[in-house]
Coordinates of C-alpha atoms and ligand atoms in Angstrom, one line a residue:
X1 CA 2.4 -23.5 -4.5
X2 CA 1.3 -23.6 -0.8
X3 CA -2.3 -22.4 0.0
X4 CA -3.5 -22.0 -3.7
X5 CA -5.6 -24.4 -5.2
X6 CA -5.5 -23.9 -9.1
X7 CA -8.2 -26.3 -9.9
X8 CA -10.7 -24.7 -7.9
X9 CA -9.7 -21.4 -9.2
X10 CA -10.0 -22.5 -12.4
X11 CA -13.2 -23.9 -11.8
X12 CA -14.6 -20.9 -10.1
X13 CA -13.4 -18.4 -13.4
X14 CA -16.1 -20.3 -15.1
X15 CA -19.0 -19.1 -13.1
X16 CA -21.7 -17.3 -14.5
X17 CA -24.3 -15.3 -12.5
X18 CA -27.5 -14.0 -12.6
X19 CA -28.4 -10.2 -12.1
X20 CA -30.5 -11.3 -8.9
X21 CA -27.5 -13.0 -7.8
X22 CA -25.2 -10.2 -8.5
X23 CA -27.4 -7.9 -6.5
X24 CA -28.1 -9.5 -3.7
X25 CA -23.7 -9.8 -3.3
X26 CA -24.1 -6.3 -3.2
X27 CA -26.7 -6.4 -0.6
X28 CA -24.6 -8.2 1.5
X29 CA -21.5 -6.4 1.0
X30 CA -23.3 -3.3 2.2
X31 CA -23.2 -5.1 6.1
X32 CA -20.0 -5.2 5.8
X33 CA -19.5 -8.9 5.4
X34 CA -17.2 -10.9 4.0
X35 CA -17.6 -12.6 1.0
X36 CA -16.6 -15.5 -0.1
X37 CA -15.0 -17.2 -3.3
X38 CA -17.6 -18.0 -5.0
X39 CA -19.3 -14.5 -4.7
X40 CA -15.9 -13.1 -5.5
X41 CA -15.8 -15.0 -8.2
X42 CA -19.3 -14.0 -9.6
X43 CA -18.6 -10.3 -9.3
X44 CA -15.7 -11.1 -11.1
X45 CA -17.6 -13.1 -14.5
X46 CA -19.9 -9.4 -14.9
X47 CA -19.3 -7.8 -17.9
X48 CA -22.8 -5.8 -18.3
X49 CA -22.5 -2.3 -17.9
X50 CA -25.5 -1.5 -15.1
X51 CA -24.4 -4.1 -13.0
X52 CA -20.8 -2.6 -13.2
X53 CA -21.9 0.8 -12.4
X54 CA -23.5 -0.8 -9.1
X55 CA -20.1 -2.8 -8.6
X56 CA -18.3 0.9 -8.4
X57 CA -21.3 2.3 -6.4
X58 CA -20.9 -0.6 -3.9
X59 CA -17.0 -0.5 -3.6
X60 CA -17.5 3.8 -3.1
X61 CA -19.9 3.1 -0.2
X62 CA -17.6 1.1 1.1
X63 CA -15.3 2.8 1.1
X64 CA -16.8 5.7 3.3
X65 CA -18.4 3.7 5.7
X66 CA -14.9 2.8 6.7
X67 CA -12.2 4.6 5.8
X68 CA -14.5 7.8 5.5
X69 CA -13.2 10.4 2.8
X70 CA -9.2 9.6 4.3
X71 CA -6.5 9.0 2.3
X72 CA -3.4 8.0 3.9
X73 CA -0.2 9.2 1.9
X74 CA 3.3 7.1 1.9
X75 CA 6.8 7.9 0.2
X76 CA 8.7 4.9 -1.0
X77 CA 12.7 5.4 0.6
X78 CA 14.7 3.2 -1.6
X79 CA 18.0 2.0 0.5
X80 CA 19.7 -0.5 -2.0
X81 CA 19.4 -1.9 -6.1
X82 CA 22.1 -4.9 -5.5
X83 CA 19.8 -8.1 -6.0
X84 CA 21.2 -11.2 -5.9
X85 CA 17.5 -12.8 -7.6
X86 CA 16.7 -12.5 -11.3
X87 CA 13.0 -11.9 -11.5
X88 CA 12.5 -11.0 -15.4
X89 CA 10.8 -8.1 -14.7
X90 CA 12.6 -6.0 -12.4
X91 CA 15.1 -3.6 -13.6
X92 CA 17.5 -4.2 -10.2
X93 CA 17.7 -8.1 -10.9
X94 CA 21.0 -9.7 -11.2
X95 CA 21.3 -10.9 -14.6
X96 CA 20.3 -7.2 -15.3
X97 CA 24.1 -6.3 -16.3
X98 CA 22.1 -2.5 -17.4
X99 CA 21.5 -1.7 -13.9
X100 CA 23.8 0.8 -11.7
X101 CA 24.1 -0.5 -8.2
X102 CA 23.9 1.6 -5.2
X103 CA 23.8 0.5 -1.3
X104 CA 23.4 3.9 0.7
X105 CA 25.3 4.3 3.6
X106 CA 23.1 5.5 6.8
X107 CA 24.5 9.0 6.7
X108 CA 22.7 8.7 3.3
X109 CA 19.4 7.5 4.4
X110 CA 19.2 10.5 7.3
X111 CA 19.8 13.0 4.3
X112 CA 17.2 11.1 2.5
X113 CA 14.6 11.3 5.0
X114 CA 15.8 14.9 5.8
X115 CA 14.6 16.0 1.9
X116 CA 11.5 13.4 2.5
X117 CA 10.7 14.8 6.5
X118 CA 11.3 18.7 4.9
X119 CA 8.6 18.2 2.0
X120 CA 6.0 17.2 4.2
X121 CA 6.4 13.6 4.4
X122 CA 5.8 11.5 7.7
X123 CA 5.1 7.9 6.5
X124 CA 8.2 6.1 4.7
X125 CA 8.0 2.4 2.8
X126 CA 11.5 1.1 2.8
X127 CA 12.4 -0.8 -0.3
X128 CA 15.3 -2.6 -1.1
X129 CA 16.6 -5.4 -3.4
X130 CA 17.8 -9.1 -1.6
X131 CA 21.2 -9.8 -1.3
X132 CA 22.6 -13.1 -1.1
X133 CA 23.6 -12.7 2.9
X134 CA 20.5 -13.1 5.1
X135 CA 22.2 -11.6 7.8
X136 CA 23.7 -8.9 5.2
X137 CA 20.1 -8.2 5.0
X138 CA 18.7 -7.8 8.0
X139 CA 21.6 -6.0 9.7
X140 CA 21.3 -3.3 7.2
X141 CA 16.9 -3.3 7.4
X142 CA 17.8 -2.6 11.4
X143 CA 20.4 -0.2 10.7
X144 CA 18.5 1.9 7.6
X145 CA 15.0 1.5 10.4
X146 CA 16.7 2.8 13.1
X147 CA 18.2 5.6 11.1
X148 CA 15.1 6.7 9.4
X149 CA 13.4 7.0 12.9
X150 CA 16.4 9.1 14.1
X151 CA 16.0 12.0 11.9
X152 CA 14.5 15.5 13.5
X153 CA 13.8 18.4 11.2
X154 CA 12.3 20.9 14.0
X155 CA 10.6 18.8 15.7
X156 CA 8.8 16.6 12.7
X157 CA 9.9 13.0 12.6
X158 CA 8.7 9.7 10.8
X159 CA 5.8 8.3 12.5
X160 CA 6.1 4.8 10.4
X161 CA 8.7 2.9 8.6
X162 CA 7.0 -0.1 6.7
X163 CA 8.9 -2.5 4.8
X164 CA 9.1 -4.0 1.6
X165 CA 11.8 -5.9 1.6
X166 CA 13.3 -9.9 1.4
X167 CA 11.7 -12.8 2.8
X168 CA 13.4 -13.4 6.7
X169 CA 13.2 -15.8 9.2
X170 CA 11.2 -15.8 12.6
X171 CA 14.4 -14.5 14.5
X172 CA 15.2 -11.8 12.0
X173 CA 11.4 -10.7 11.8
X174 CA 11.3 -10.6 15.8
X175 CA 14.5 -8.0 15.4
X176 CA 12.8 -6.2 12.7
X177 CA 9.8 -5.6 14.9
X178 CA 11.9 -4.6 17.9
X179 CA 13.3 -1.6 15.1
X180 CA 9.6 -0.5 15.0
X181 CA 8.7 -1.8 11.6
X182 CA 5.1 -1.0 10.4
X183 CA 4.0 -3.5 7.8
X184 CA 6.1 -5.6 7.1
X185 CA 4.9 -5.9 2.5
X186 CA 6.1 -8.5 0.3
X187 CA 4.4 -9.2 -3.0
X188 CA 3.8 -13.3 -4.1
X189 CA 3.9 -11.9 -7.9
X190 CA 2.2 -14.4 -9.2
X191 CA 0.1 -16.8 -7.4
X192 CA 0.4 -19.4 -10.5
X193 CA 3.0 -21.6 -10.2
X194 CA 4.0 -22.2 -13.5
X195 CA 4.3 -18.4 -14.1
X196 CA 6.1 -17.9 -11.5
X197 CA 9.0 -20.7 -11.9
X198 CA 9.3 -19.5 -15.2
X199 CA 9.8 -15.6 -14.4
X200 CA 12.2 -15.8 -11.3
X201 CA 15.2 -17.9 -12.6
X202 CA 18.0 -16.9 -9.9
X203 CA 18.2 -16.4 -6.0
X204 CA 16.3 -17.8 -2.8
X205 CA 13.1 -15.8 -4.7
X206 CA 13.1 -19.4 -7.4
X207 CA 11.0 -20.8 -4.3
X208 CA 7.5 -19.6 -4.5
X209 CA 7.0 -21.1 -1.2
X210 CA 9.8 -18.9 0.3
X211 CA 7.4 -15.7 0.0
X212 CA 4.3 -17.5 1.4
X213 CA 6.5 -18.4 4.4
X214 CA 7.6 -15.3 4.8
X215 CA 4.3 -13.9 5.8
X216 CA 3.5 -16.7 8.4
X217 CA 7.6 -16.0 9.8
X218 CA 6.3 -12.3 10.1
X219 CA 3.0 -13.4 12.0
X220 CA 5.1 -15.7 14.2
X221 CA 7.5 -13.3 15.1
X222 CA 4.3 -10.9 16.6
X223 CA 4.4 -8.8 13.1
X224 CA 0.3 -8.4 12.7
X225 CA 0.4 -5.6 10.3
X226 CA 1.2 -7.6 6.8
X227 CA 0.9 -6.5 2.9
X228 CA 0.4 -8.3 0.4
X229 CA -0.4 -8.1 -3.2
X230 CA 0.3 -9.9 -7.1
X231 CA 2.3 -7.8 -9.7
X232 CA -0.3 -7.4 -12.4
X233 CA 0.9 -8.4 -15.8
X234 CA 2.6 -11.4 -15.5
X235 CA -1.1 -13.9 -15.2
X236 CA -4.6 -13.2 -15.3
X237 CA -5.7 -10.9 -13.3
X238 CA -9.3 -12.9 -12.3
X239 CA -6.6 -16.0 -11.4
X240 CA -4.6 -13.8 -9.2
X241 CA -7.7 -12.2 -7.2
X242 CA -9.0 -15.4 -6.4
X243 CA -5.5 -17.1 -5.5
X244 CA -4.6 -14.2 -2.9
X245 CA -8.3 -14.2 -1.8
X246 CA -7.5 -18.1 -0.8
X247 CA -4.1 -17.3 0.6
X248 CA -6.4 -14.6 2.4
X249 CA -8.7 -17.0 3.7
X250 CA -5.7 -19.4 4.6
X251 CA -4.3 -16.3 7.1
X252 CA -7.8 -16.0 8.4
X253 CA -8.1 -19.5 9.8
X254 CA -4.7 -20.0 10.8
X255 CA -3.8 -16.4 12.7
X256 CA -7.3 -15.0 13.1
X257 CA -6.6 -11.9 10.7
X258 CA -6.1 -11.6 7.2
X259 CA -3.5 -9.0 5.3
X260 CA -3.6 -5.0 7.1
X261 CA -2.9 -4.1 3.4
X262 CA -3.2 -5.0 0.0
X263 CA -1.3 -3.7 -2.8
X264 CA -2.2 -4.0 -7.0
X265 CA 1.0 -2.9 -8.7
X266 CA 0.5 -3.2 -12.5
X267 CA 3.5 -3.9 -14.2
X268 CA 6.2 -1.1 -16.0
X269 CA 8.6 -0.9 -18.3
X270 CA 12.0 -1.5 -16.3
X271 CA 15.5 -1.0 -17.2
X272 CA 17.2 -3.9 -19.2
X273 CA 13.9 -5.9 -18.9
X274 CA 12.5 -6.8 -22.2
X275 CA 9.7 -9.0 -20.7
X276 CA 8.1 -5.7 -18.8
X277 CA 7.9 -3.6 -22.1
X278 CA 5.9 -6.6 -23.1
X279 CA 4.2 -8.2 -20.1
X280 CA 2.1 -11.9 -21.2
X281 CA -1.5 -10.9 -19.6
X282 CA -1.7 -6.6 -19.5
X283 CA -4.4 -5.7 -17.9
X284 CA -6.8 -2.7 -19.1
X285 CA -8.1 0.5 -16.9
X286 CA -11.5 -1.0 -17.0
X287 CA -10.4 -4.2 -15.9
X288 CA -8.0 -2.6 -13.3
X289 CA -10.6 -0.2 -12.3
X290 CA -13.0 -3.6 -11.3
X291 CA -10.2 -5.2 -9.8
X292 CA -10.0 -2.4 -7.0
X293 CA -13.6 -2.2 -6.9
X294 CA -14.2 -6.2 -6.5
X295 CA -11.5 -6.4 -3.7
X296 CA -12.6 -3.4 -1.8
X297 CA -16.2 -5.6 -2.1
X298 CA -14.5 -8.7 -1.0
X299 CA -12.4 -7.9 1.8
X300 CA -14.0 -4.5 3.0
X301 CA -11.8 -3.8 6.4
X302 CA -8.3 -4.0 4.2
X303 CA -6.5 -1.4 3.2
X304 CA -5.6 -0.9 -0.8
X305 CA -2.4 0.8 -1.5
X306 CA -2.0 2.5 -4.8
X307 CA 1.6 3.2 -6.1
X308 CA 3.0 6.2 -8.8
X309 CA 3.1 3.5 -11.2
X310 CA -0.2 4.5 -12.2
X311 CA -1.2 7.9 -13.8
X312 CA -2.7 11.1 -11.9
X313 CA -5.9 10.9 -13.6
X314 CA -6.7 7.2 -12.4
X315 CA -5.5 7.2 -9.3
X316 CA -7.9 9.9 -8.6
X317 CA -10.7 7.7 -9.9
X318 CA -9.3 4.5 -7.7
X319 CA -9.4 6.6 -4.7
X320 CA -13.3 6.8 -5.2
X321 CA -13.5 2.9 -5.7
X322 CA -11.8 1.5 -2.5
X323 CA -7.9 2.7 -2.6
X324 CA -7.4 3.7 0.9
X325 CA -3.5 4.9 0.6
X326 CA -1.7 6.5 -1.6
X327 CA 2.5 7.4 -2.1
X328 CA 3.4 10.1 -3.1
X329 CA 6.3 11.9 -5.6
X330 CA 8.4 8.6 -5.5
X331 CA 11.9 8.1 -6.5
X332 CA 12.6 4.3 -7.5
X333 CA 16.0 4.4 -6.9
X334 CA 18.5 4.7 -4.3
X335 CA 19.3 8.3 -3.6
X336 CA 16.8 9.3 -5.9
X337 CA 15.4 12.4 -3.6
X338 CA 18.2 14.4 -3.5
X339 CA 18.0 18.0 -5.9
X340 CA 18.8 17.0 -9.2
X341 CA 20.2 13.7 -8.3
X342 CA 22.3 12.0 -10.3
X343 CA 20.5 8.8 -9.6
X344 CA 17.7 9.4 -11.6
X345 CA 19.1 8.6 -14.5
X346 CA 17.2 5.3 -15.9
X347 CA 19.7 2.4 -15.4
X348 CA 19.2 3.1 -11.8
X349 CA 15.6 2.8 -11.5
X350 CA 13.4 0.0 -10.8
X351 CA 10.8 0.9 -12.9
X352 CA 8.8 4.0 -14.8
X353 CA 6.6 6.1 -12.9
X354 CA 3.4 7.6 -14.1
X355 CA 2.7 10.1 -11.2
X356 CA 5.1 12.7 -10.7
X357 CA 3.4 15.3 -8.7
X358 CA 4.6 16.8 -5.4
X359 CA 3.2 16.2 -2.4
X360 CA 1.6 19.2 -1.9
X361 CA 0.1 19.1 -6.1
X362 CA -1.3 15.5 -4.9
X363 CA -2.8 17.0 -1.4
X364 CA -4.3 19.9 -3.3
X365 CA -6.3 17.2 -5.8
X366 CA -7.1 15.1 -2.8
X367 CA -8.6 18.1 -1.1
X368 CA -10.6 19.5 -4.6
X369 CA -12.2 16.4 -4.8
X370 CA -13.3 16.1 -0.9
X371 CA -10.7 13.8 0.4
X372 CA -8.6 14.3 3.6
X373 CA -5.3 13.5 3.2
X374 CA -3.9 12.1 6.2
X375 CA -0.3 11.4 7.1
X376 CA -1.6 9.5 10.2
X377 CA 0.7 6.8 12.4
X378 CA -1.5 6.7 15.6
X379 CA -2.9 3.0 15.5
X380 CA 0.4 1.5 15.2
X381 CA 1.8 3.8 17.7
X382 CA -1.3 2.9 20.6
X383 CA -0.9 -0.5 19.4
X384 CA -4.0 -1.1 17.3
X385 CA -2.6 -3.1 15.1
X386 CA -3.2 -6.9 13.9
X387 CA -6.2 -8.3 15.6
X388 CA -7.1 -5.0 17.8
X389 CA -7.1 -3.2 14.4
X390 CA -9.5 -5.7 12.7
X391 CA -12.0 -5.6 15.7
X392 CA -12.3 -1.7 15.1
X393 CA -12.1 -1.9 11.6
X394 CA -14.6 -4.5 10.3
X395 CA -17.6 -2.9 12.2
X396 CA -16.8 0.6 10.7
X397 CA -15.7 1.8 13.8
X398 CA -12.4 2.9 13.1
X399 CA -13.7 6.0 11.1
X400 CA -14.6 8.3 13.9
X401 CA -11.6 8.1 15.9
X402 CA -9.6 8.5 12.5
X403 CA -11.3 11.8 11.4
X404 CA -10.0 13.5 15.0
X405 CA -6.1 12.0 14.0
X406 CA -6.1 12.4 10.2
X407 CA -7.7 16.4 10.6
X408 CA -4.9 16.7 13.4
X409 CA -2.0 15.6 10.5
X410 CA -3.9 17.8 8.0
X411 CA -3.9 21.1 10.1
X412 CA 0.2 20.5 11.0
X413 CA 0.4 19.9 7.2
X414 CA -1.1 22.6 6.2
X415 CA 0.5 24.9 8.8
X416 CA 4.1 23.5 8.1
X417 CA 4.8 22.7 4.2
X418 CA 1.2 23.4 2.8
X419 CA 1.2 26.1 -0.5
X420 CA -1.0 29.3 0.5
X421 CA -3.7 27.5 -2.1
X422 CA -3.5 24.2 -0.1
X423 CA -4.0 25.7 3.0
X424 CA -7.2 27.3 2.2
X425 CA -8.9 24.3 0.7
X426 CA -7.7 22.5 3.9
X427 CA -9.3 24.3 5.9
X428 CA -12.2 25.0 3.9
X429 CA -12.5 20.8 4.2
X430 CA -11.7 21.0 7.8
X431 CA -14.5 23.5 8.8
X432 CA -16.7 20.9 6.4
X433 CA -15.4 18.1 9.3
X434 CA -16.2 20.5 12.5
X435 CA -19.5 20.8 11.5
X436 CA -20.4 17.1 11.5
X437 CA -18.5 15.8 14.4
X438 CA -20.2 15.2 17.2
X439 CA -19.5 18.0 20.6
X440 CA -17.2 15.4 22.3
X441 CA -14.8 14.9 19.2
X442 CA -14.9 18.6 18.8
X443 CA -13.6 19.1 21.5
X444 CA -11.0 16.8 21.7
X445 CA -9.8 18.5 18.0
X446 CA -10.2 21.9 18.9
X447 CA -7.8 21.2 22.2
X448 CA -5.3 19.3 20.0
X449 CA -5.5 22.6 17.2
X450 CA -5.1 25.2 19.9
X451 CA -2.0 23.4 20.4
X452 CA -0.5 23.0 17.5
X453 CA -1.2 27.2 16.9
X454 CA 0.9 26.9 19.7
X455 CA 3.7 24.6 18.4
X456 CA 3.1 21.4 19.5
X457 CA 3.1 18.3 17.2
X458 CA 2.6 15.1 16.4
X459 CA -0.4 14.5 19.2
X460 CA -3.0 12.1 18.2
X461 CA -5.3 9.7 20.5
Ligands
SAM501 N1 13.3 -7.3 -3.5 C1 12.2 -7.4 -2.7 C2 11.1 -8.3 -3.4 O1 11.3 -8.6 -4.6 O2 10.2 -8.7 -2.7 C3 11.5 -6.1 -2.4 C4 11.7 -4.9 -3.3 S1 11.0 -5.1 -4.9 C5 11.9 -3.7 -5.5 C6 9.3 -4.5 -4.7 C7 8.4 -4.9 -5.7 O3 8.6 -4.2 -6.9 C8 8.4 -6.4 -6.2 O4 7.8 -7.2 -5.3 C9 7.6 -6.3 -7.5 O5 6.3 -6.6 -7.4 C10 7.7 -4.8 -7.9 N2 8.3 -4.7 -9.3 C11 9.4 -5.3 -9.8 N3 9.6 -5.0 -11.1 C12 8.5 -4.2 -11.4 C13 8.1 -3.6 -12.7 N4 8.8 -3.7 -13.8 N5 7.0 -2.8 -12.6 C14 6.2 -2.7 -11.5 N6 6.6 -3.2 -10.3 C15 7.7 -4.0 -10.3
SF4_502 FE1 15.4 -8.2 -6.7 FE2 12.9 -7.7 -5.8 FE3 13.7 -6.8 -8.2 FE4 13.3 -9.4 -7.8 S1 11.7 -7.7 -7.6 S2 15.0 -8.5 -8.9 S3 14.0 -9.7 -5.8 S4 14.5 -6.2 -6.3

C-alpha cells in the first residue's frame, strides 16, 4: 500500500519510553508542535495510569487553545445504498443480498434537507454507496450538491455540503468543487494491506491504492479541505494511528497541508454482515478514549469528527479530549429523516447507531457542560480553507475569530428551533462569552445580534 511503511510501523509499536520522555512530549505538545512518529509512537506504548491522566490533560488543553470550548455539529444526508463493492462490513455492500436499495430522487433530497434545515440543521455530510458507473456517480454527487444548497426554509439554508462519497478522478473532483463541496471525506479502512485485501473482495474499492489516490485527485483538483480516517475494528488500532500519521506526513511534504479532518469510526453491527457483529481487533473505551487523546496530541491543528456510532455518554467525554465536531440525530439510510419513515427499518441501514438524541437534547448537553455548539460555515465560505486555514489554525489563531461566528449560529439557533430550556442555557453561556471578549469583538457581535433581533441571518465575518 502506497505511503505506509509496515516495517517501520511495526518497529516503532515496539517502543518503550521513559516517564521523562513521556513528559517532556507533553511539554512540547503544549507549543503547539507537531510531533513526530516516534513520539506518537511513545505516547502510544503508555499504559501507567498517571501518565495517562496527563495524556487526557494534554489533549483537553489542546483542545481549548484551539478550537476553544466549540463544537461544530453535522447531520449525515444519506442519498443512495446501491454499492457495487463488497466490503465485509458494510451493510449496503453488494454481496449483501439483505439489504433494501434506495437511490433518492432530487425532489427527495430537497424534502430531506427541508426536515434536516427545519430541525435546526445547517451543516450536511452527504453519504452514499459506489456504483459501478463513475460518471453515474458524479452526475448524481453534482445533482444531490446542488439540490441540497437549493433548499430555503424562511430564509435558513445549508451553509456546507461535505462529502463522503467514492473515489473520483481529477476532472470529476474539479466539478465537484465547482458544486461547492466542503470536505471532500473518504476513509482508507485499514491502512494494513493484508487486512484490507482480505475484507473488500468486490468493486474498484479491491484497490487499496484507489483510496490513497483519491485524496491526492481531490488536492489536484484545488479540493484543500480533505478527511480522512481508519474504520476501527478491522486491525490494531496502534498500527492504524501510526500508518495514517505517515500517510499524514506523506500529504505534508507533498501539498504543504495535511488532512482538515480526521474521523475514528469504530466499527457496528451492520445488516447481513456477520464479520461486524464480530470485528477481528475491537477496540475498548479506554483504548478509544487514548486514541482521540494521542491524535489530538499529534496533529493539534486537525479537526476530529465523532459520529452517532458511539454512545451519548462517551461522546460527551471525547468532546473534552480533542473531538472538535460532532453529527447529530443521524439516519443511516436513505430517506431515513422523514416522520416515521419506512426506511428505518434495519435492512436498509448501514449500520447501528448508539446516539439517538435530537439536535436540540445534544445542544442542551453541549451547553450543560460549557461547550458552544456551533453550526458555523464561515471559513469555507471567505475561503479559509486548505493552506489559509492551517496558517490560522496551527498558531491558535483561529479561536478568536471563531467565538464571534460560532456565538452568531448559537443566538440564530437558539432564537429559531431552540427548546425554551436550551435557550436559557444559551444564553446564560453567551453572556459567559461577552464578558471575556475583548471591546472590538464585542462589538462586532453585539452589531451582528441586534441584527438578527431584527431578522437577519446567516452573517458571519
Ligand atoms: N461508499 C463510500 C466508501 O465506502 O467510501 C462512502 C460511504 S460509506 C457508507 C462511509 C463509511 O462507512 C465507510 O468508509 C466505512 O468506514 C463506514 N462503515 C461501513 N460499514 C460500517 C460499519 N459496520 N460500522 C461502522 N462504520 C461503517
Ligand atoms: Fe459500499 Fe462504502 Fe459500504 Fe463499502 S463501505 S459496501 S463501498 S457503501
Amino acid at each position: 500500500m502506497k505511503h505506509v511503511d509496515e516495517v517501520k510501523i511495526n518497529s516503532l509499536l515496539k517502543i518503550e519510553a521513559t516517564k521523562e520522555e513521556i513528559c517532556s512530549i507533553l511539554k512540547k505538545t503544549k507549543q503547539l508542535k507537531r510531533l513526530s512518529l516516534e513520539e506518537s509512537a511513545k505516547l502510544l506504548s503508555v499504559t501507567d495510569s498517571t501518565l495517562l491522566e496527563k495524556i487526557y490533560e494534554t489533549a483537553f488543553y489542546i483542545k481549548n487553545a484551539i478550537y476553544g470550548k466549540r463544537v461544530v455539529i453535522f447531520v449525515p444526508l444519506y442519498i443512495s445504498n446501491f454499492c457495487a463493492n463488497s466490503c465485509l462490513y458494510c451493510g449496503f455492500a453488494a454481496n449483501n443480498k439483505l439489504s433494501v436499495r434506495k437511490k433518492l430522487t432530487i425532489a427527495e433530497i430537497k424534502k430531506q434537507t427541508e426536515i434536516l434545515l427545519k430541525r435546526g440543521h445547517k451543516r450536511i455530510l452527504m453519504v452514499a454507496g459506489e456504483m459501478a458507473s463513475s460518471k453515474e456517480n458524479i452526475d448524481y454527487y453534482i445533482d444531490a450538491i446542488k439540490a441540497i444548497y437549493s433548499v430555503d426554509y424562511k430564509g435558513n439554508k445549508i451553509k456546507r455540503v461535505n462529502a463522503n462519497v467514492a473515489p473520483m478522478s481529477v476532472g470529476d473532483f474539479k466539478r465537484l468543487k465547482e458544486a461547492g463541496i466542503g470536505t471532500y471525506q473518504i476513509f482508507q479502512e485499514t491502512y494494513h494491506e493484508e487486512t484490507y485485501r482480505k475484507l473488500h473482495i468486490a468493486g474498484r474499492k479491491i484497490d487499496p491504492n484507489n483510496r490513497l489516490d483519491a485524496i491526492d485527485n481531490a488536492f489536484k483538483a484545488g479540493i484543500d479541505d480533505v478527511g480522512i480516517g481508519p474504520l476501527l475494528g478491522l486491525y490494531d488500532h496502534r498500527f492504524e494511528v501510526l500508518a495514517m500519521l505517515m500517510h499524514i506526513e506523506y500529504l505534508e511534504k507533498t501539498y504543504g497541508i495535511g488532512p482538515h479532518t480526521i474521523s475514528v469510526p469504530r466499527i457496528e453491527p451492520a445488516p447481513g454482515s456477520a464479520y461486524a457483529s464480530n470485528p477481528e481487533y475491537l477496540i475498548t473505551d479506554e483504548e478509544f478514549k487514548k486514541l482521540v487523546a494521542i491524535l489530538r496530541l499529534s496533529v493539534p491543528y486537525t479537526g476530529i469528527i465523532m459520529s452517532t456510532r458511539e454512545t451519548s455518554r462517551l461522546r460527551d467525554i471525547l468532546v473534552n479530549l480533542g473531538v472538535s465536531q460532532i453529527s447529530a440525530e443521524s439516519k443511516v439510510t436513505p430517506g431515513g429523516y422523514e416522520e416515521n419513515s419506512v426506511h428505518n427499518n434495519k435492512l436498509e441501514r448501514q449500520f447501528s447507531i448508539n446516539d439517538q438524541r435530537s439536535l436540540d437534547e445534544i445542544a442542551y448537553s453541549l451547553l450543560s457542560q460549557g461547550f458552544l455548539p456551533s453550526f458555523c460555515a464561515a471559513c469555507y465560505r471567505k475561503k479559509r480553507t486548505g493552506q489559509h486555514f492551517m496558517d490560522l489554525a496551527k498558531p491558535g489563531e483561529i479561536k478568536n475569530m471563531c467565538d464571534i461566528n460560532a456565538l452568531v449560529t448559537l443566538k440564530e439557533y437558539l432564537e429559531d428551533f431552540a427548546k425554551p430550556e436550551v435557550k436559557k442555557l444559551g444564553y446564560k453561556l453567551i453572556e459567559e462569552y461577552k464578558i471575556r471578549l475583548d471591546g472590538s469583538s464585542l462589538n462586532i457581535l453585539e452589531k451582528f445580534f441586534k441584527n438578527i433581533d431584527n431578522g437577519i441571518r446567516d452573517e458571519y465575518i
